[in-house]
Coordinates of C-alpha atoms in Angstrom, one line a residue:
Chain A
X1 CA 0.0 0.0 0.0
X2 CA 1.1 3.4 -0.9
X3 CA 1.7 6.2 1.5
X4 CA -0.3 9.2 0.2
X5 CA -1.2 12.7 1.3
X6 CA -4.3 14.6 1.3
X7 CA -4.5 18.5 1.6
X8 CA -7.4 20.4 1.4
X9 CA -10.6 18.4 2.6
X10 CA -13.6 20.6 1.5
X11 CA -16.4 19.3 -0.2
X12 CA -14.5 17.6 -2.9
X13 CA -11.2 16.6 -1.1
X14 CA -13.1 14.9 1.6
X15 CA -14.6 12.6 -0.3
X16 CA -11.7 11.9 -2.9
X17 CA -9.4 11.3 0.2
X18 CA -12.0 9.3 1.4
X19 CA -11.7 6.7 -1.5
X20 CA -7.7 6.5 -1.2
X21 CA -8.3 5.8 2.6
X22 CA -10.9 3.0 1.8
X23 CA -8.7 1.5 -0.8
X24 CA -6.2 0.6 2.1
X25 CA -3.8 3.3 1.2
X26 CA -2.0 4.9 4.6
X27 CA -3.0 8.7 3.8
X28 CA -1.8 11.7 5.5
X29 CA -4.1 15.0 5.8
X30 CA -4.5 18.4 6.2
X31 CA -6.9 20.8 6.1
X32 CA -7.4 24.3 6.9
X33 CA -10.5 23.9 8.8
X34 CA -9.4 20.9 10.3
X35 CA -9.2 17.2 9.2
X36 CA -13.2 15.6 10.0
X37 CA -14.0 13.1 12.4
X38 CA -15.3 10.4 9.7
X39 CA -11.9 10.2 7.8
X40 CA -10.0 9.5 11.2
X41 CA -12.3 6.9 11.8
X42 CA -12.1 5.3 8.5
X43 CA -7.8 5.4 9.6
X44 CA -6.2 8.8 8.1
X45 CA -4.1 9.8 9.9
X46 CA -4.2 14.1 10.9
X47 CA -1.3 16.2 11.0
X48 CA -0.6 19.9 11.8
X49 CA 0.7 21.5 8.7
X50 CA 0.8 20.2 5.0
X51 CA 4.6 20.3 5.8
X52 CA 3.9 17.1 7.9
X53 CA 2.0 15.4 5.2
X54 CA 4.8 16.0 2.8
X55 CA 7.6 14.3 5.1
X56 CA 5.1 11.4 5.4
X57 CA 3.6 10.8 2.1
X58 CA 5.5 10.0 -1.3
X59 CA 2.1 11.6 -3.2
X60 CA 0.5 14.4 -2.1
X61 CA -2.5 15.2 -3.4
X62 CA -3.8 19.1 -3.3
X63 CA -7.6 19.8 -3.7
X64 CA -8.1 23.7 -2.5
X65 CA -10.0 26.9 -3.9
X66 CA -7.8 29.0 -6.0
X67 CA -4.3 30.0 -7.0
X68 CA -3.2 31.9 -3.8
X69 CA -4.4 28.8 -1.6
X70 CA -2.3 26.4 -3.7
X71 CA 1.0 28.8 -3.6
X72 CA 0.7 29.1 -0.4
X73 CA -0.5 25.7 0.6
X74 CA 3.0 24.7 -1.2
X75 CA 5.5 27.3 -0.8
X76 CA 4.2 29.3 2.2
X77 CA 5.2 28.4 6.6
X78 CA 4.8 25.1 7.0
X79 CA 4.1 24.3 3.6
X80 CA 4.2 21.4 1.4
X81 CA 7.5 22.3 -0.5
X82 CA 9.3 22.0 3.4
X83 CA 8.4 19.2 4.0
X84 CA 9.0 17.4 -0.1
X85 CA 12.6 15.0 -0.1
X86 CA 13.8 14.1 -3.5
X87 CA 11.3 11.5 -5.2
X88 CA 8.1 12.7 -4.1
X89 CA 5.5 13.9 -6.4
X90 CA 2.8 16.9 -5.9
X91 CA -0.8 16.3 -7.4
X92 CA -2.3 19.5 -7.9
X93 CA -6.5 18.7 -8.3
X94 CA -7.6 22.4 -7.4
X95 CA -8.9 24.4 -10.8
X96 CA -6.3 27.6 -11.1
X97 CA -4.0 29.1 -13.6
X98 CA -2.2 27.6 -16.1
X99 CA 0.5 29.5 -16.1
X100 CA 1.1 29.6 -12.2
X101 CA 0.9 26.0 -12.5
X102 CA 4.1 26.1 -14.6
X103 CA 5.7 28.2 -12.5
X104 CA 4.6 25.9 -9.4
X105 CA 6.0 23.1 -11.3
X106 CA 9.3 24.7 -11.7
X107 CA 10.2 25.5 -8.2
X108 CA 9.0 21.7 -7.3
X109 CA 10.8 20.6 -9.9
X110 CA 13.9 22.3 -8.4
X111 CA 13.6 20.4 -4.9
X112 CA 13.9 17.3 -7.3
X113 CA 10.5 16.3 -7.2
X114 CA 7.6 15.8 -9.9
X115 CA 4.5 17.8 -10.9
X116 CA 1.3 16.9 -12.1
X117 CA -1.7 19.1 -12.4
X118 CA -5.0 17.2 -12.1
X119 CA -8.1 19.3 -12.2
X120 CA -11.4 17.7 -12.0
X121 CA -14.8 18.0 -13.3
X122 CA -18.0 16.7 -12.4
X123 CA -18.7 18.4 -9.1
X124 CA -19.7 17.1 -5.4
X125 CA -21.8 14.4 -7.0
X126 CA -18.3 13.4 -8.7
X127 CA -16.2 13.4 -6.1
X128 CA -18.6 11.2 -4.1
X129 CA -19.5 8.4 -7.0
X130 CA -15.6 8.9 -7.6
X131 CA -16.7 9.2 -11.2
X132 CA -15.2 12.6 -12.0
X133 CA -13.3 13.6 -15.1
X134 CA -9.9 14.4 -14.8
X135 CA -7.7 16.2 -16.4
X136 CA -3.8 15.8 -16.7
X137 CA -0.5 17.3 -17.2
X138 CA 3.0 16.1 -16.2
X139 CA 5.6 13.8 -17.7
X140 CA 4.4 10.4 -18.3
X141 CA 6.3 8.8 -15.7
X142 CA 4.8 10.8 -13.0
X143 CA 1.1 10.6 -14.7
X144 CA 1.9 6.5 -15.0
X145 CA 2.9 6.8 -11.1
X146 CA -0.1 8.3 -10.0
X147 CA -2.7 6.9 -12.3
X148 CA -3.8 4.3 -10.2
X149 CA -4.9 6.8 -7.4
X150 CA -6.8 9.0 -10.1
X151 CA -8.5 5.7 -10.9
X152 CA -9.8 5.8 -7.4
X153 CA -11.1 9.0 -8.0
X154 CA -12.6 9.3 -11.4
X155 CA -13.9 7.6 -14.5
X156 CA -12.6 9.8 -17.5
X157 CA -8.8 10.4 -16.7
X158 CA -6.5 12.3 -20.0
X159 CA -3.0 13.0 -20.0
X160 CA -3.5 16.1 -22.0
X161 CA 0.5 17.3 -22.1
X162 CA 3.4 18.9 -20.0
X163 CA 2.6 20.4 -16.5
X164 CA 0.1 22.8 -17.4
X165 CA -2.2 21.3 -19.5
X166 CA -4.3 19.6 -17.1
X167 CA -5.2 23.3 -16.1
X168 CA -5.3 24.7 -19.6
X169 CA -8.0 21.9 -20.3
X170 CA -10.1 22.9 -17.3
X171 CA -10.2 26.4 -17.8
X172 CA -11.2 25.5 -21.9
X173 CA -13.7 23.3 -20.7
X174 CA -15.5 26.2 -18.5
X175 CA -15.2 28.4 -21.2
X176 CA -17.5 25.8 -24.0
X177 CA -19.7 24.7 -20.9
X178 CA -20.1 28.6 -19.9
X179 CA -20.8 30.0 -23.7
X180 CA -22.9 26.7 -24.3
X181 CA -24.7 27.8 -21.4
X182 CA -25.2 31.5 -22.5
X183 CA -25.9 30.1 -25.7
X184 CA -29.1 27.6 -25.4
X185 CA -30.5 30.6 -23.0
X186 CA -30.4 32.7 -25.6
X187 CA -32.4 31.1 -28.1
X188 CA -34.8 29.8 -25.5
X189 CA -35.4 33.0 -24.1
X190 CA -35.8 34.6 -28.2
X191 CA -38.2 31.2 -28.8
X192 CA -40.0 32.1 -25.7
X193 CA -40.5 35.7 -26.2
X194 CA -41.2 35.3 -29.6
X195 CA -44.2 33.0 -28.6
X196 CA -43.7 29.2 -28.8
X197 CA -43.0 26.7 -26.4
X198 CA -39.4 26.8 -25.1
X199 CA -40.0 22.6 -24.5
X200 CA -41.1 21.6 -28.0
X201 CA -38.1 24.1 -29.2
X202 CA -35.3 22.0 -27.2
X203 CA -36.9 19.1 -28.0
X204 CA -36.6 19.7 -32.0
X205 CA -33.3 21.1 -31.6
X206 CA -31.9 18.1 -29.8
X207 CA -32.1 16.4 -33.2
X208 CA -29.7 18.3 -34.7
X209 CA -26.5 20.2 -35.1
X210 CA -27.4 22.2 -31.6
X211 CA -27.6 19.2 -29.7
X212 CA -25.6 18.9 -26.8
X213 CA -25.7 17.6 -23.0
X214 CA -26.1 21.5 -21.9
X215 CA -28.8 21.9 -24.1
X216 CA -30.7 18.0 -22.9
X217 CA -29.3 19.1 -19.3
X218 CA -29.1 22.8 -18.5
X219 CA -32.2 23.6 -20.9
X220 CA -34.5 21.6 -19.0
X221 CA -33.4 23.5 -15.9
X222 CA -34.2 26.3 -17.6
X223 CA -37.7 25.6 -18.5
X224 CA -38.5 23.7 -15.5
X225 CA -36.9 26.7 -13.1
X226 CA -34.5 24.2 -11.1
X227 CA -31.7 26.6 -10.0
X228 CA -30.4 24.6 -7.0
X229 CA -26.6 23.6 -7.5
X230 CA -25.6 21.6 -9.5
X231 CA -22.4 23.9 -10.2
X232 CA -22.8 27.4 -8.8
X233 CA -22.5 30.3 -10.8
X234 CA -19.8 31.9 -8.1
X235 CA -17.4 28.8 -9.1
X236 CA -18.0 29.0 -12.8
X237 CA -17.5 32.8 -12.6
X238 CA -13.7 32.1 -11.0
X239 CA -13.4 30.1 -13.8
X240 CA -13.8 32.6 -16.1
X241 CA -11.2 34.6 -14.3
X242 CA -8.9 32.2 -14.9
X243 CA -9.6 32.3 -18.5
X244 CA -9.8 35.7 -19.3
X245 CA -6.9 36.3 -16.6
X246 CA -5.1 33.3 -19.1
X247 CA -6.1 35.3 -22.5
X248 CA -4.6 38.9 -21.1
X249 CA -1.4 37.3 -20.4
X250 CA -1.2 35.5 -23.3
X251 CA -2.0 38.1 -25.4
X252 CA -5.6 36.6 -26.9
X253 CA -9.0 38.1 -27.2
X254 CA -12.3 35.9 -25.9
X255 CA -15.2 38.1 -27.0
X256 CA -17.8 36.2 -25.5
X257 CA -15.8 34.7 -22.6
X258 CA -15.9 38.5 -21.5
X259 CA -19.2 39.0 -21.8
X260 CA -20.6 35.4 -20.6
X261 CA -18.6 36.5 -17.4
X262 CA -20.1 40.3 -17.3
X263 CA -23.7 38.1 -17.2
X264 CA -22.9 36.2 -14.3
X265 CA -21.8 39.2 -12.1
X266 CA -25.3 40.4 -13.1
X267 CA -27.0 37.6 -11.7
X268 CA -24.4 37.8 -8.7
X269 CA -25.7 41.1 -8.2
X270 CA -29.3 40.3 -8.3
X271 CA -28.6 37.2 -5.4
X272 CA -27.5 34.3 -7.8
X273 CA -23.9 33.5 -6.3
X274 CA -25.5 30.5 -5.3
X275 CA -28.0 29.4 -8.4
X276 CA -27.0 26.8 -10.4
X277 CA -24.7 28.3 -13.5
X278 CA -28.1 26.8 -15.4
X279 CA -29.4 30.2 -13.9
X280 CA -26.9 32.4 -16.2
X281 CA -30.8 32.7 -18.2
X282 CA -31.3 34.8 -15.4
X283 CA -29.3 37.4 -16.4
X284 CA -30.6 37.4 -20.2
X285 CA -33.8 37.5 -18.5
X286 CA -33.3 40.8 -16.9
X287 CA -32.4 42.3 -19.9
X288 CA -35.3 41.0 -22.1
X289 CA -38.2 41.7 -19.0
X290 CA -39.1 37.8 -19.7
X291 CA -38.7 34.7 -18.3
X292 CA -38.1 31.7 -20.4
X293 CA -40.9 29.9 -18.6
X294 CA -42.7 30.4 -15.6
X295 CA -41.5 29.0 -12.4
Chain B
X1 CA -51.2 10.8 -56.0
X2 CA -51.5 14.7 -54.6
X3 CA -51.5 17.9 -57.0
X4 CA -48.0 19.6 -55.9
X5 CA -46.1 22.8 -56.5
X6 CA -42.4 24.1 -55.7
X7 CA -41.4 27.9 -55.9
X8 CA -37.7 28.3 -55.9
X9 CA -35.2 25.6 -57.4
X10 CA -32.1 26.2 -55.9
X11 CA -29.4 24.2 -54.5
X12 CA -32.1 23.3 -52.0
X13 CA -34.9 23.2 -53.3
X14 CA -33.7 21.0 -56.4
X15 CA -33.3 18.0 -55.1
X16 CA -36.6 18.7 -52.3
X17 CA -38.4 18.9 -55.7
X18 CA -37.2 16.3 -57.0
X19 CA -37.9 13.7 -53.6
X20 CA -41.4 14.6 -54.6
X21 CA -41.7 14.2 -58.2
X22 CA -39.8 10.9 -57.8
X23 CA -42.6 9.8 -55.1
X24 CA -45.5 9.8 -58.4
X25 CA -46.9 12.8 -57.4
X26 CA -47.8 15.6 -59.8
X27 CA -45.5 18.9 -59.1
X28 CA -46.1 22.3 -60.9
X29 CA -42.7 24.0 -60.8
X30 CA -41.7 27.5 -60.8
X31 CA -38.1 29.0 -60.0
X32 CA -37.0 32.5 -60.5
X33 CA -34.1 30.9 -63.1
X34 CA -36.2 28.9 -65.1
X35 CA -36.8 24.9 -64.3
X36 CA -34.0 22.9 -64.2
X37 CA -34.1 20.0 -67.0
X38 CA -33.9 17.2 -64.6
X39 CA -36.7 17.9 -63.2
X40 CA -38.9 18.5 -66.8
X41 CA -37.1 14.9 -67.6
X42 CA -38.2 13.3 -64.4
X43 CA -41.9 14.8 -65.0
X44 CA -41.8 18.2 -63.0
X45 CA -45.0 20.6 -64.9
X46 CA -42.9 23.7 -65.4
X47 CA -44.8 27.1 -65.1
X48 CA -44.4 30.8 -66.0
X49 CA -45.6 32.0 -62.7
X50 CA -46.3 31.5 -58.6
X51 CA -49.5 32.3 -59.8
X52 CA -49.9 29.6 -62.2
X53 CA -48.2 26.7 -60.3
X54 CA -50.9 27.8 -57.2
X55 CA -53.5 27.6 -59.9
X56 CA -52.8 24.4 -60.8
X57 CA -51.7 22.5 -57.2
X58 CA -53.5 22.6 -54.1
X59 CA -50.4 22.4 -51.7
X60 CA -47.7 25.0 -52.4
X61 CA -43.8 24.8 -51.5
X62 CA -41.9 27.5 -51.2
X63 CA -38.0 27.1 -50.9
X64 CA -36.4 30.5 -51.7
X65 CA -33.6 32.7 -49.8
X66 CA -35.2 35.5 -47.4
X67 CA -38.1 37.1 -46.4
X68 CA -38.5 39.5 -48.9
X69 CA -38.4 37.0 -51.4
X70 CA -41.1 35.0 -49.8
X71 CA -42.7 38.4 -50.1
X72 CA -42.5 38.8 -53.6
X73 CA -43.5 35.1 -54.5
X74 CA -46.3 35.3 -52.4
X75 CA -47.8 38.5 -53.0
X76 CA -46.4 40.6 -55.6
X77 CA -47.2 40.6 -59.5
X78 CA -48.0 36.7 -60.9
X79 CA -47.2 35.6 -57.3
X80 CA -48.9 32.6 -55.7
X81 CA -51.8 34.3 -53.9
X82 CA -53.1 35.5 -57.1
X83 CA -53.4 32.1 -57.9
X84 CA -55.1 30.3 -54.7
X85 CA -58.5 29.3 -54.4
X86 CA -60.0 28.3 -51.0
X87 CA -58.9 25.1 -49.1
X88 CA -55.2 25.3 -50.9
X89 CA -52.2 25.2 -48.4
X90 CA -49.3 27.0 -48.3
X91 CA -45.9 25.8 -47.7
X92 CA -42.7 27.7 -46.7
X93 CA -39.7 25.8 -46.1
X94 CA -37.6 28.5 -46.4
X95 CA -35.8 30.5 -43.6
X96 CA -37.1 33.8 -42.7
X97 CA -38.4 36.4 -40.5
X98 CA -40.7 34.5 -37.7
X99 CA -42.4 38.0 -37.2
X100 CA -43.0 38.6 -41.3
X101 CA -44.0 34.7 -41.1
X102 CA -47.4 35.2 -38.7
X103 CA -48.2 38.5 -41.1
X104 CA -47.9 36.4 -44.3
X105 CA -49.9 33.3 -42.3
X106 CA -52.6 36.1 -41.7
X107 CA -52.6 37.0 -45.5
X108 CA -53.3 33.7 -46.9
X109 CA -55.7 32.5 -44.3
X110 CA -57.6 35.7 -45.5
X111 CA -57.9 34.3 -48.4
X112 CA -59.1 30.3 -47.1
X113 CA -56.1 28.9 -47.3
X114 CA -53.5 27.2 -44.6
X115 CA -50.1 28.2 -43.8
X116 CA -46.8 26.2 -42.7
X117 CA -43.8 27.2 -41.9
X118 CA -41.3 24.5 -42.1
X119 CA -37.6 25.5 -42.6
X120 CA -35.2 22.9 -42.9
X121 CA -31.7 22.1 -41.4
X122 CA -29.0 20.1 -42.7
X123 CA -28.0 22.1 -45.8
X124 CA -27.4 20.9 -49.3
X125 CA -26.5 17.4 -48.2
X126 CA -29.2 16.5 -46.2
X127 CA -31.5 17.8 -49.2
X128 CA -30.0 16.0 -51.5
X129 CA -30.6 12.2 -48.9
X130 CA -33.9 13.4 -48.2
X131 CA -32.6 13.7 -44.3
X132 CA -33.8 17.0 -44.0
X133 CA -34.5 18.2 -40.0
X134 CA -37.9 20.3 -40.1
X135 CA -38.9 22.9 -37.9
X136 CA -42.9 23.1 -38.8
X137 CA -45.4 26.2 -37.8
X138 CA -48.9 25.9 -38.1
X139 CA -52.6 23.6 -37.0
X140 CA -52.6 20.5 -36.6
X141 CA -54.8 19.5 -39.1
X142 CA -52.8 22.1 -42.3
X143 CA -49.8 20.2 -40.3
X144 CA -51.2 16.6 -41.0
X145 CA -52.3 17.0 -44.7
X146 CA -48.6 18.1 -45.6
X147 CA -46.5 15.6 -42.9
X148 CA -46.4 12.9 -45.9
X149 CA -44.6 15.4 -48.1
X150 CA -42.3 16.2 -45.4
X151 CA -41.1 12.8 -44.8
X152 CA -40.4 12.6 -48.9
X153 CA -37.8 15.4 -47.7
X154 CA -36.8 15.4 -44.0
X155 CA -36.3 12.3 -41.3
X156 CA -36.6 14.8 -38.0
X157 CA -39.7 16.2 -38.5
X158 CA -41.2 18.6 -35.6
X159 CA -44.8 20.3 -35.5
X160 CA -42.8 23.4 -32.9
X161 CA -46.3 25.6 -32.3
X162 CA -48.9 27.6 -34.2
X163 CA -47.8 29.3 -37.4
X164 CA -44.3 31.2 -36.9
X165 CA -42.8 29.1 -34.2
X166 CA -41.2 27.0 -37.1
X167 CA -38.9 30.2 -38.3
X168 CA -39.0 30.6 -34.5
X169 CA -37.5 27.3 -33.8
X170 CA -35.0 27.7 -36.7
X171 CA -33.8 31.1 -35.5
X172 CA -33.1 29.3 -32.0
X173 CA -31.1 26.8 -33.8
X174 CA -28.9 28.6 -35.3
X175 CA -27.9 31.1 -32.0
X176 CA -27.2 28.0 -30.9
X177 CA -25.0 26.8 -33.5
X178 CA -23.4 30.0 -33.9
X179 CA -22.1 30.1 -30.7
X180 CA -21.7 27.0 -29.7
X181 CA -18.8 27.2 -32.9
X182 CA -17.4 30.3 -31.5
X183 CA -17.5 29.1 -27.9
X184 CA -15.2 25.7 -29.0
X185 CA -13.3 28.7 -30.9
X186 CA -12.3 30.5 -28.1
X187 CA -11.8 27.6 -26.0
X188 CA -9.5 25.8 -28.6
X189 CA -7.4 28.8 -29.2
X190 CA -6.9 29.3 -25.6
X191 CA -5.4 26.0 -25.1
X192 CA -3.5 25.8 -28.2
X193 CA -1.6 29.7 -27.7
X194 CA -1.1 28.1 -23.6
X195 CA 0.7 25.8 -25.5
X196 CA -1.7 22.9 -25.1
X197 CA -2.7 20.5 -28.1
X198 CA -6.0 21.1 -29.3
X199 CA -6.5 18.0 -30.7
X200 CA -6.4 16.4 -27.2
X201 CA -8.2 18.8 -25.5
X202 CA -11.3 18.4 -27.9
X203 CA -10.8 14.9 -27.0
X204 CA -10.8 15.1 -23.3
X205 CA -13.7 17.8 -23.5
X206 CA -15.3 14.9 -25.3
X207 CA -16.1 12.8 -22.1
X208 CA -18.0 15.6 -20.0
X209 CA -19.8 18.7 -19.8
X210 CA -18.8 20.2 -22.6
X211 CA -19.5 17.3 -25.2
X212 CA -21.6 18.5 -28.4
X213 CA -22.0 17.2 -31.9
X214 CA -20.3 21.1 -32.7
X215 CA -17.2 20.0 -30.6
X216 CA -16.9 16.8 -32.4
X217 CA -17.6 17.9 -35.8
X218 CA -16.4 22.0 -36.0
X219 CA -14.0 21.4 -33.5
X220 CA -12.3 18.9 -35.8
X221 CA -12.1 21.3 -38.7
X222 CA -10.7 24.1 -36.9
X223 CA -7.8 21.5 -35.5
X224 CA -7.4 20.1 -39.4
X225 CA -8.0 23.4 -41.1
X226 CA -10.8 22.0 -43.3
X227 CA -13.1 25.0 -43.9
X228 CA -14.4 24.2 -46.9
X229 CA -18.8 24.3 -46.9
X230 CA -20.7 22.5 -45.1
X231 CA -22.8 25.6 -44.0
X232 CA -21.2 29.1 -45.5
X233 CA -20.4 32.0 -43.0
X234 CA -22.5 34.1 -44.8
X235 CA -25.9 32.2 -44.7
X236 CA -25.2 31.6 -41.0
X237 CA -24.7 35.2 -41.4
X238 CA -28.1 36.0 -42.4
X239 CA -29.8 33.5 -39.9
X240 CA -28.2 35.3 -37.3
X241 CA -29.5 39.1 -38.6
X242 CA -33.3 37.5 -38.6
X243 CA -32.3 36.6 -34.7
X244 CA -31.2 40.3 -33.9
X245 CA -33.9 41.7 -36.1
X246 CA -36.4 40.0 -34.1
X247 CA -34.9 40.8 -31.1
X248 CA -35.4 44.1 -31.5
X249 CA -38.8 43.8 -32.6
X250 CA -39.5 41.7 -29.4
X251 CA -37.5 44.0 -27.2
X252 CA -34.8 41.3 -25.9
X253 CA -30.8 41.6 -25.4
X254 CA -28.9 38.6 -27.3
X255 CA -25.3 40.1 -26.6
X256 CA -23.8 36.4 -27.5
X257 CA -25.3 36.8 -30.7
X258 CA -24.6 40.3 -31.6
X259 CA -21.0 39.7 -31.3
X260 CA -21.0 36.6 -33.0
X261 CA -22.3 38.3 -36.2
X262 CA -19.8 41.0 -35.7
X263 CA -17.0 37.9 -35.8
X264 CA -19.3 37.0 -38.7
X265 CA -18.7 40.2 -40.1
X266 CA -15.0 40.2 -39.6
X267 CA -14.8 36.8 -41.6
X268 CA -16.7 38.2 -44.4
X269 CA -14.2 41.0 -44.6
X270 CA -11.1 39.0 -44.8
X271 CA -12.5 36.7 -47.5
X272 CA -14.3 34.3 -46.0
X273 CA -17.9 34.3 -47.1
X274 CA -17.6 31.1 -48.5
X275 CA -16.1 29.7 -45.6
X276 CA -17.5 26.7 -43.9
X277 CA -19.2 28.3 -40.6
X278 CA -16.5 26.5 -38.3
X279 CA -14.3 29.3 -40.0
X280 CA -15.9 31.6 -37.2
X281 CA -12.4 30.4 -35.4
X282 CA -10.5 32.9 -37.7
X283 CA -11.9 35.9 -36.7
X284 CA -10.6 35.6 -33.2
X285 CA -7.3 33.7 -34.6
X286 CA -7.0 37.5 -36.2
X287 CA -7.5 39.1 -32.6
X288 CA -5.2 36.7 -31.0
X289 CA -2.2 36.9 -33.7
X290 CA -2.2 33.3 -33.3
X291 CA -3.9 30.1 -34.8
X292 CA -5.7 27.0 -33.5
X293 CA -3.4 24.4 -35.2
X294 CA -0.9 25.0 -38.5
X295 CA -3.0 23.8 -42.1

């Protein structure tokens, strides 16, 4: 059995630490707010700093909110990077830059350990089914050393590239999921306004070339008015940060990425941190003085 | 065997025509540039007029290219409704104003006649295989004396509404198409200028969230730089207008779709017209100074 570390034990890294623990692995754990009762009992084992977790584990796996929390998580007092030995190898599953990744990477690299960023997809309800899509970057030794433990984890695992990539992939996939989004609330909200029944519209558009699981998914939240999360709209708008954070630095311009973004601090500021990002129609809504469908 | 007409012999409406001449029925055909000798060969009743081809049949097609054309077949000088007589239906599978769709409806009903609005999806091709999608406007009952035609010409075939929601429904459509291309756009040249390959990011987007028959299919030819038709910018171009125009009329926002047609717009300006719509990619490849994949 492998010795492992877990840092960051929020909604999704409780679970996804709870699978590596129940697979017999000896894990190691940290958490900001404190490691919770249920994985001591199932045998992790607590420690004080992620420093700790480092000298114990060979793999430690990150899971925390945004780029600050993982530099500092790695590089600040007590951090992971004090604790790393030659050998080891950092797993980074949080969703935040790209390009701090690399950076990230580099200073790892330096202490003569391996990389990999690991972003997920697929939410709470992922991270509990351990059916959650992941996505890699790192060299293929390192990805080949930790696969197994990602299989623990998820269902749909990619080694997309070099350290990075995995985070590159993410932020791409919020961006399609987000415009999609935008996009199938636009034309519901046109078919409504314009008179016909925004049902029988999805439904004949799922035959063709605008079919796609936002449409079957997010669509029918739309017309049905089902806002709860799902994926909230504060997370998804982070997201976007990242990406349009990414595109400035890289020198690239994402039109709709901007404005997709611009929508969801509207319905931020009219109380929708929390809707589901299905609720993005809201926004559109505003603007237009009517709903899709009533709800 | 029914007493047909066709208005408008285009790429389109051709081999539409044709589906239905070849079925045994008798078709009265009238196109703006004379019949096509095909269709004389194969039996099509070529006429001088819309007037005379709506004197002769007793349901009407029409398959021209916007809504002042339907105009102008319909009601101006030798057009169709100069040749009704109660009971007759009329049938426009062409794509055009939903508004200017339920003020035509009004017209012919005036005169005891039915009106349908069925425009099509799947482009030359899917005319051509008789695997048409239609979006139908109109009663039941006008609906059910024309379905048999339909399914000489389409396979997905959707009564959406009352007359209007058809154009509605095809309007929705193709916001959703529209950006749903430029939303793999964006996302694909963000991961390819953060030095990711496209190629297996589509892939990994593939498994989740983000999956859509766009990503698979338009994705693919921005990666391999096949932008050859398929569905030209400038048609999508024109679909996309009738969205905004009725959007105004209605008194909504689509901000997605107005700056999609702008990227339209920028297309059309560096040559690309003709392009296949998945060409949308270029006009932010131009912003960005950089290109989803080399071809």
């Amino acid at each position: 059995m492998a010795k492992l570390g877990f840092v960051g034990l929020g909604i999704m890294g409780r679970p996804m630490a709870g699978h590596l623990i129940a697979a017999g692995h000896e894990v190691w754990l940290h958490s900001r707010s404190g490691v919770p009762d249920e994985l001591k009992e199932k045998g992790g084992k607590p420690c004080a700093s992620a420093q700790e977790v480092a000298q114990a584990a060979d793999v430690v796996f990150l899971m925390v909110p945004d780029t600050p929390d993982v530099e500092k998580v790695l590089f600040g007092a007590g951090g992971v990077a004090a604790g790393l030995a030659q050998g080891k190898t950092v797993v980074d599953m949080s969703s935040i830059s790209p390009l701090a990744t690399k950076a990230f990477a580099a200073r790892i690299a330096a202490l003569g350990c391996d990389y990999v960023d690991a972003p997920v997809s697929g939410g709470e309800v992922g991270a509990k089914a351990a059916s959650l899509t992941i996505m890699c970057g790192g060299t293929e030794a390192a990805f080949a050393r930790v696969q197994p433990y990602f299989e623990l984890m998820g269902k749909n695992i990619t080694l997309v590239g070099g350290v990075g990539d995995g985070q590159t992939c993410k932020v791409a996939n919020q961006i399609v999921v987000a415009l999609t989004i935008e996009a199938v609330g636009e034309a519901l909200l046109f078919a409504s306004k314009a008179g016909a029944d925004p049902a029988k519209v999805r439904q004949a558009l799922m035959g063709g070339f605008a079919a796609s699981r936002i449409l079957e998914v997010h669509g029918e939240r739309m017309i049905k008015r089902t806002f709860n999360p799902g994926f909230r709209i504060e997370l998804h708008q982070k997201d976007l940060n990242l990406a349009l954070a990414g595109a400035r630095a890289l020198g690239l311009a994402l039109p709709n990425t901007a404005a997709t973004q611009q929508l969801m601090s509207a319905c931020v500021a009219n109380g929708g941190a929390g809707w589901d990002h299905s609720g993005l129609v809201r926004a559109l809504e505003l603007l237009g003085g009517h709903a899709v469908a009533q709800g």
